Amino acid sequence: MSVKYAMLGILAEKDLHGYELKSSFDEKVGEFWSLNYGQIYSTLDRLEKEDLVTHDRQVQDKRPDRKIYSITKKGRKELDEWLAAPINRVRALRDEFFIKLVFTGTDNPGPVLDLIEKQKALYLRQMNHLTHQKIALKKKAKDPAALTTELLMDAGLFHAEADIKWLTLCEAKIKATLVKK
Amino acid sequence: MIELKHASKKYQQGGREVHALRDVSLNIRKGEFLSVMGPSGSGKSTLLNLIGGLDQPTSGEIFIDGRPLHGISDDELTLIRRRRVGFIFQFFNLLPILSAVENVSLPILLEGTPFSEIRPKAVALLEQMGLGERVEHRPEQLSGGEMQRVAICRALISNPAVLLADEPTGNLDSHTSEEIFLLLKSLNEQGQTIVMVTHDPKAAAYGTRIITLKDGALSEDISIGGK
């Protein structure tokens, strides 16, 4: 769903061809969200069908023509509406780890506790990495777009922190059940 | 630079023996920013107290710059603590009746050096931390972030070999916390060795190395590539 709006958001700044669109997407949110060219082009096709985006053909020497995409008036209106509306639902608990927890079961807690510990260490490692990337970004960049990237990195850190806290609680509750038995 | 060899700490609590630290061996290198993670009761404060010379191990050895911290007299320990170690705490621990510059100077005043001699260095540190306008303010006239920066200056006044931090932002909001961590990070980049205990993963992530304690023993050791 949001891929659509991310594309519209990028095209609202500047007309771009597919390759540039992907680079811009990667630069803005690539740290959290990876898209392949297939997803980019299929989204663009869909946006064209909905009249939210249009394209011009650019003729190139010795190479196939390329399509330069731009946002339509209708597209800009839809983007503005989307930007102004708060999000209705909280993050889905469709985390892969959650599914693992359901199927590992807590009757024999050894493997679950092992898994929780490994998962926590992994999240912590990622937070460590992300924090140092953020520090590096803060040092070099003074352009306004860097703030958005920094805020996204902060969101990533807060989410990972919540996951670690939740896992720590899982650990404590599973251990407490063991003691009772 | 700081070396723990099979350090253990036991103490009595309400007639019960508590094994706060179990056989921890750890080598903290010069220039490292070490985060020590673990839930309450995991032994992380005990570890910090041993490194800071506030407490001695029941068994095992601890060295700071090659000098033993175990089996020495309380007076010797006090001297090492004052000259080699700087502390910062969750509640800043500033003296309310002293100004910022007096608080910063305190560790050296206690050694008998006159205030007039220490003052220029204390002011320079405060200026370096962006507190040039706050030199004569008392703690109650400062924000939480400013108080912690004053406390960092106080910890640095004696050029300590290691800066020890115990949940340094436990009492601050997220944005102010980040400013404190960036400050610690830049001190670390200038070569300051830092050991910080925290239960907050966001705080720990600023370290160049993160260890996790579990029931008094070392359970994870994460090091960031390069530095």
Coordinates of C-alpha atoms in Angstrom, one line a residue:
Chain A
M1 CA 0.0 0.0 0.0
S2 CA 2.7 2.5 1.1
V3 CA 4.9 1.7 -1.9
K4 CA 2.3 3.5 -4.0
Y5 CA 2.5 6.6 -1.9
A6 CA 6.3 6.5 -1.6
M7 CA 6.5 6.5 -5.4
L8 CA 4.0 9.4 -5.5
G9 CA 6.0 11.3 -2.9
I10 CA 9.2 10.9 -4.8
L11 CA 7.6 12.0 -8.1
A12 CA 6.0 14.9 -6.4
E13 CA 9.5 16.3 -5.9
K14 CA 10.9 15.6 -9.4
D15 CA 10.1 13.8 -12.7
L16 CA 12.3 10.7 -12.8
H17 CA 12.8 7.5 -14.8
G18 CA 12.5 4.1 -13.2
Y19 CA 16.1 3.7 -12.3
E20 CA 16.4 7.1 -10.7
L21 CA 13.2 6.4 -8.8
K22 CA 14.7 3.3 -7.3
S23 CA 17.9 5.2 -6.3
S24 CA 15.9 7.9 -4.7
F25 CA 13.7 5.3 -2.8
D26 CA 16.9 3.6 -1.6
E27 CA 18.4 6.8 -0.5
K28 CA 15.4 7.9 1.5
V29 CA 14.2 4.7 3.1
G30 CA 16.4 1.9 1.8
E31 CA 17.8 1.3 5.3
F32 CA 14.4 -0.2 6.3
W33 CA 12.7 -1.2 3.1
S34 CA 14.1 -2.9 0.1
L35 CA 12.3 -2.9 -3.2
N36 CA 13.4 -4.6 -6.5
Y37 CA 12.9 -3.1 -9.9
G38 CA 10.0 -5.5 -10.6
Q39 CA 8.1 -4.0 -7.7
I40 CA 8.9 -0.5 -8.8
Y41 CA 7.7 -1.0 -12.4
S42 CA 4.6 -2.9 -11.4
T43 CA 3.7 -0.1 -9.0
L44 CA 4.3 2.5 -11.7
D45 CA 2.1 0.5 -14.2
R46 CA -0.7 0.5 -11.6
L47 CA -0.3 4.2 -10.8
E48 CA -0.6 4.9 -14.6
K49 CA -3.8 2.9 -14.9
E50 CA -5.2 4.9 -12.0
D51 CA -4.2 8.2 -13.7
L52 CA -2.0 9.1 -10.7
V53 CA 1.2 9.1 -12.8
T54 CA 1.9 9.7 -16.4
H55 CA 5.1 9.3 -18.6
D56 CA 7.0 10.9 -21.4
R57 CA 9.3 9.0 -23.7
Q58 CA 12.9 10.2 -23.9
V59 CA 14.7 9.1 -27.1
Q60 CA 18.3 8.0 -26.5
D61 CA 21.2 7.3 -29.0
K62 CA 21.8 3.6 -29.6
R63 CA 19.7 2.6 -26.6
P64 CA 16.0 2.0 -26.2
D65 CA 13.8 5.0 -25.3
R66 CA 13.3 5.5 -21.6
K67 CA 10.2 6.6 -19.8
I68 CA 10.3 9.7 -17.6
Y69 CA 7.5 9.5 -15.0
S70 CA 5.7 12.5 -13.5
I71 CA 2.9 12.8 -11.0
T72 CA -0.6 14.0 -12.3
K73 CA -2.8 16.5 -10.7
K74 CA -5.0 13.7 -9.4
G75 CA -1.9 11.9 -8.1
R76 CA -0.8 15.0 -6.2
K77 CA -4.3 15.4 -4.6
E78 CA -4.3 11.7 -3.5
L79 CA -0.8 12.1 -2.0
D80 CA -1.7 15.2 -0.1
E81 CA -4.8 13.5 1.4
W82 CA -2.8 10.4 2.3
L83 CA 0.0 12.6 3.9
A84 CA -2.5 14.5 6.1
A85 CA -4.4 11.4 7.4
P86 CA -3.1 9.7 10.6
I87 CA -2.7 5.9 10.4
N88 CA -5.6 3.9 11.8
R89 CA -4.1 0.7 12.9
V90 CA -1.1 -0.1 15.2
R91 CA 1.7 -2.2 13.8
A92 CA 0.6 -5.7 13.0
L93 CA 2.0 -8.5 15.2
R94 CA 2.7 -10.6 12.1
D95 CA 6.3 -10.8 13.0
E96 CA 8.1 -14.0 11.9
F97 CA 9.4 -14.4 15.4
F98 CA 5.9 -14.4 16.8
I99 CA 4.9 -17.2 14.5
K100 CA 8.0 -19.1 15.7
L101 CA 7.0 -18.6 19.3
V102 CA 3.5 -19.9 18.6
F103 CA 4.8 -23.1 17.0
T104 CA 7.8 -23.8 19.4
G105 CA 5.4 -23.9 22.3
T106 CA 6.3 -23.2 25.9
D107 CA 5.8 -26.7 27.4
N108 CA 9.5 -27.4 26.9
P109 CA 10.9 -24.0 27.5
G110 CA 14.6 -24.7 26.8
P111 CA 14.5 -24.2 23.0
V112 CA 12.2 -21.1 23.4
L113 CA 14.6 -19.5 25.9
D114 CA 17.5 -20.2 23.7
L115 CA 15.8 -18.7 20.7
I116 CA 14.8 -15.6 22.7
E117 CA 18.4 -15.0 23.8
K118 CA 19.7 -15.4 20.3
Q119 CA 17.0 -13.1 18.9
K120 CA 17.8 -10.4 21.6
A121 CA 21.5 -10.5 20.8
L122 CA 20.7 -10.1 17.1
Y123 CA 18.5 -7.1 17.7
L124 CA 21.1 -5.5 19.9
R125 CA 23.8 -6.0 17.3
Q126 CA 21.5 -4.3 14.7
M127 CA 20.8 -1.4 17.1
N128 CA 24.6 -1.0 17.6
H129 CA 25.1 -0.9 13.9
L130 CA 22.2 1.5 13.2
T131 CA 23.3 3.8 16.1
H132 CA 26.8 4.2 14.6
Q133 CA 25.3 4.8 11.1
K134 CA 23.2 7.5 12.7
I135 CA 26.2 9.1 14.4
A136 CA 28.1 9.1 11.1
L137 CA 25.1 10.7 9.3
K138 CA 24.7 13.4 11.9
K139 CA 28.4 14.3 11.6
K140 CA 28.5 14.8 7.8
A141 CA 25.1 15.9 6.7
K142 CA 23.6 19.2 7.3
D143 CA 20.9 19.1 4.6
P144 CA 17.3 19.0 5.6
A145 CA 16.6 15.6 4.0
A146 CA 19.1 14.1 6.5
L147 CA 16.7 14.8 9.3
T148 CA 14.1 12.6 7.8
T149 CA 16.6 9.8 7.5
E150 CA 17.7 10.3 11.1
L151 CA 14.1 10.2 12.3
L152 CA 13.5 6.9 10.4
M153 CA 16.7 5.5 12.0
D154 CA 15.3 6.6 15.4
A155 CA 12.0 4.8 14.6
G156 CA 14.0 1.7 13.7
L157 CA 15.9 1.9 17.1
F158 CA 12.7 2.4 19.1
H159 CA 11.0 -0.6 17.4
A160 CA 14.0 -2.8 18.0
E161 CA 14.1 -1.6 21.6
A162 CA 10.4 -2.5 22.0
D163 CA 11.1 -5.9 20.6
I164 CA 14.0 -6.5 23.0
K165 CA 11.9 -5.3 26.0
W166 CA 9.1 -7.6 24.9
L167 CA 11.4 -10.6 24.5
T168 CA 12.9 -9.9 28.0
L169 CA 9.3 -9.9 29.4
C170 CA 8.6 -13.2 27.5
E171 CA 11.8 -14.7 29.1
A172 CA 10.8 -13.6 32.6
K173 CA 7.2 -14.8 32.3
I174 CA 8.2 -18.2 30.8
K175 CA 10.8 -18.6 33.6
A176 CA 8.2 -17.7 36.3
T177 CA 5.8 -20.4 35.0
L178 CA 8.7 -22.9 35.3
V179 CA 9.2 -22.0 39.0
K180 CA 5.5 -22.5 39.7
K181 CA 5.5 -26.0 38.2
Chain B
M1 CA 43.9 -1.2 30.3
I2 CA 41.4 -2.6 32.7
E3 CA 41.7 -6.3 33.3
L4 CA 39.5 -8.6 35.4
K5 CA 40.7 -12.1 36.0
H6 CA 38.2 -14.6 37.4
A7 CA 36.6 -11.8 39.5
S8 CA 33.8 -13.0 41.8
K9 CA 31.8 -11.1 44.3
K10 CA 29.6 -12.6 47.1
Y11 CA 27.9 -10.8 49.9
Q12 CA 25.4 -11.5 52.6
Q13 CA 21.9 -10.2 52.3
G14 CA 19.4 -11.0 55.0
G15 CA 21.2 -14.1 56.1
R16 CA 21.4 -15.3 52.5
E17 CA 24.5 -15.5 50.3
V18 CA 24.2 -13.5 47.1
H19 CA 26.6 -14.3 44.3
A20 CA 26.6 -11.0 42.5
L21 CA 29.4 -11.7 40.1
R22 CA 30.6 -15.1 39.0
D23 CA 34.1 -15.7 37.7
V24 CA 34.1 -12.8 35.2
S25 CA 37.2 -12.4 33.1
L26 CA 37.3 -9.3 30.9
N27 CA 39.8 -7.1 29.2
I28 CA 38.8 -3.5 28.5
R29 CA 41.1 -1.9 26.0
K30 CA 42.2 1.8 26.0
G31 CA 39.9 3.9 23.9
E32 CA 37.0 1.4 24.2
F33 CA 33.4 2.5 24.8
L34 CA 32.1 -0.5 26.6
S35 CA 28.4 -0.9 27.4
V36 CA 27.4 -3.4 30.0
M37 CA 23.9 -4.6 29.6
G38 CA 21.7 -6.8 31.9
P39 CA 18.5 -6.8 33.9
S40 CA 18.4 -5.6 37.5
G41 CA 20.3 -8.0 39.7
S42 CA 22.5 -9.3 36.9
G43 CA 25.6 -7.9 38.5
K44 CA 26.3 -4.9 36.3
S45 CA 26.5 -2.4 39.1
T46 CA 28.7 -4.7 41.1
L47 CA 31.0 -4.9 38.1
L48 CA 31.1 -1.1 37.8
N49 CA 31.9 -0.7 41.5
L50 CA 34.8 -3.2 41.2
I51 CA 36.3 -1.4 38.2
G52 CA 35.8 2.0 40.0
G53 CA 37.5 0.8 43.2
L54 CA 34.3 1.3 45.2
D55 CA 34.3 -2.3 46.2
Q56 CA 36.8 -5.2 46.2
P57 CA 36.2 -8.7 44.7
T58 CA 35.7 -11.7 47.0
S59 CA 38.1 -13.6 44.8
G60 CA 40.0 -12.9 41.5
E61 CA 42.1 -10.0 40.4
I62 CA 41.5 -6.5 38.9
F63 CA 44.1 -4.3 37.3
I64 CA 43.9 -0.8 36.0
D65 CA 46.8 0.3 33.9
G66 CA 48.7 -2.7 35.2
R67 CA 48.2 -1.7 38.9
P68 CA 46.2 -4.0 41.1
L69 CA 42.9 -2.9 42.6
H70 CA 42.6 -6.0 44.7
G71 CA 44.3 -6.6 48.0
I72 CA 45.3 -2.9 48.5
S73 CA 44.5 -0.6 51.4
D74 CA 41.4 1.6 51.5
D75 CA 43.6 4.7 51.4
E76 CA 45.4 3.5 48.2
L77 CA 42.1 2.6 46.7
T78 CA 40.7 6.0 47.5
L79 CA 43.7 7.6 45.7
I80 CA 43.3 5.5 42.6
R81 CA 39.6 6.2 42.6
R82 CA 40.1 9.9 42.8
R83 CA 42.9 10.1 40.2
R84 CA 42.2 7.4 37.7
V85 CA 38.4 7.1 37.6
G86 CA 35.6 9.5 36.8
F87 CA 32.0 8.7 37.7
I88 CA 28.7 9.8 36.4
F89 CA 25.4 8.7 37.8
Q90 CA 21.7 8.6 37.0
F91 CA 20.8 11.3 39.4
F92 CA 23.9 13.4 38.7
N93 CA 24.8 13.6 42.4
L94 CA 25.7 17.3 42.3
L95 CA 25.9 19.3 45.6
P96 CA 23.0 21.6 45.6
I97 CA 24.7 24.4 47.5
L98 CA 27.6 24.7 45.1
S99 CA 27.7 26.4 41.7
A100 CA 28.5 24.5 38.5
V101 CA 32.1 25.5 38.5
E102 CA 32.5 24.6 42.2
N103 CA 30.9 21.2 41.7
V104 CA 33.3 20.5 38.8
S105 CA 36.3 21.5 40.9
L106 CA 35.3 19.5 43.9
P107 CA 37.3 16.3 43.3
I108 CA 40.6 18.3 43.1
L109 CA 39.6 20.7 45.9
L110 CA 39.4 17.5 48.1
E111 CA 43.1 16.9 47.3
G112 CA 43.9 20.3 48.9
T113 CA 44.6 22.3 45.7
P114 CA 43.3 25.9 46.0
F115 CA 40.2 26.8 44.0
S116 CA 41.9 29.6 42.2
E117 CA 44.3 27.1 40.6
I118 CA 41.5 24.7 39.5
R119 CA 39.0 27.2 38.4
P120 CA 40.4 28.0 34.9
K121 CA 40.4 24.3 33.9
A122 CA 36.9 23.8 35.4
V123 CA 35.6 26.8 33.4
A124 CA 37.3 25.5 30.2
L125 CA 35.6 22.1 30.6
L126 CA 32.2 23.7 31.2
E127 CA 32.7 25.9 28.1
Q128 CA 33.7 22.8 26.1
M129 CA 30.4 21.2 27.1
G130 CA 28.4 24.3 26.0
L131 CA 27.9 25.5 29.5
G132 CA 29.8 28.8 29.3
E133 CA 26.8 30.7 30.4
R134 CA 26.0 28.4 33.3
V135 CA 29.3 28.5 35.2
E136 CA 27.9 30.3 38.3
H137 CA 24.5 28.6 38.3
R138 CA 23.5 26.2 41.0
P139 CA 22.1 22.8 40.1
E140 CA 18.5 23.8 40.8
Q141 CA 18.9 26.5 38.1
L142 CA 19.9 24.0 35.5
S143 CA 17.9 21.5 33.3
G144 CA 18.5 17.8 33.7
G145 CA 20.7 17.6 30.6
E146 CA 22.8 20.6 31.8
M147 CA 23.2 18.9 35.3
Q148 CA 24.4 15.8 33.6
R149 CA 26.9 17.8 31.5
V150 CA 28.2 19.5 34.7
A151 CA 28.6 16.0 36.2
I152 CA 30.5 14.9 33.1
C153 CA 32.9 17.9 33.6
R154 CA 33.4 16.9 37.2
A155 CA 34.2 13.4 36.2
L156 CA 36.7 14.6 33.6
I157 CA 38.5 17.3 35.8
S158 CA 41.2 14.8 37.0
N159 CA 41.9 13.4 33.5
P160 CA 40.7 10.0 34.5
A161 CA 41.9 6.9 32.7
V162 CA 38.4 5.7 32.6
L163 CA 35.0 7.3 32.7
L164 CA 32.4 5.1 34.5
A165 CA 28.7 5.8 33.8
D166 CA 25.8 4.2 35.7
E167 CA 22.5 4.6 33.7
P168 CA 23.6 8.2 32.9
T169 CA 20.3 9.1 31.1
G170 CA 17.9 7.1 33.2
N171 CA 16.4 10.3 34.4
L172 CA 16.3 12.2 31.1
D173 CA 13.9 12.4 28.1
S174 CA 14.9 10.7 24.8
H175 CA 16.2 13.8 23.0
T176 CA 18.3 15.0 26.0
S177 CA 19.6 11.5 26.4
E178 CA 20.7 11.4 22.8
E179 CA 22.6 14.7 23.3
I180 CA 24.4 13.2 26.4
F181 CA 25.3 10.0 24.4
L182 CA 26.6 12.0 21.5
L183 CA 28.7 13.9 24.0
L184 CA 30.1 10.7 25.5
K185 CA 30.7 9.4 22.0
S186 CA 32.7 12.4 21.0
L187 CA 34.8 12.1 24.2
N188 CA 35.4 8.5 23.3
E189 CA 36.5 9.5 19.8
Q190 CA 39.0 11.8 21.4
G191 CA 40.4 8.8 23.2
Q192 CA 38.5 8.6 26.5
T193 CA 37.9 5.1 27.7
I194 CA 34.3 4.7 28.8
V195 CA 32.4 2.0 30.7
M196 CA 28.7 2.4 30.9
V197 CA 26.2 0.1 32.6
T198 CA 22.6 0.3 31.4
H199 CA 19.5 -1.8 31.0
D200 CA 18.4 0.4 28.1
P201 CA 19.4 -1.1 24.7
K202 CA 19.2 2.3 22.9
A203 CA 21.9 3.5 25.3
A204 CA 24.0 0.4 25.1
A205 CA 24.0 0.7 21.3
Y206 CA 26.3 3.8 21.5
G207 CA 29.1 1.5 22.7
T208 CA 31.9 0.2 20.5
R209 CA 31.5 -3.0 22.4
I210 CA 28.5 -4.4 24.3
I211 CA 28.7 -7.1 26.9
T212 CA 25.7 -8.7 28.6
L213 CA 25.6 -10.1 32.1
K214 CA 23.2 -12.8 33.2
D215 CA 23.0 -14.0 36.8
G216 CA 26.5 -12.5 37.5
A217 CA 28.2 -14.2 34.6
L218 CA 29.3 -12.9 31.1
S219 CA 26.8 -14.1 28.5
E220 CA 27.3 -12.1 25.3
D221 CA 30.1 -10.0 23.9
I222 CA 29.3 -7.9 20.8
S223 CA 31.9 -5.7 19.1
I224 CA 31.2 -3.3 16.3
G225 CA 33.4 -3.9 13.2
G226 CA 36.3 -1.4 12.9
K227 CA 35.4 0.9 15.7

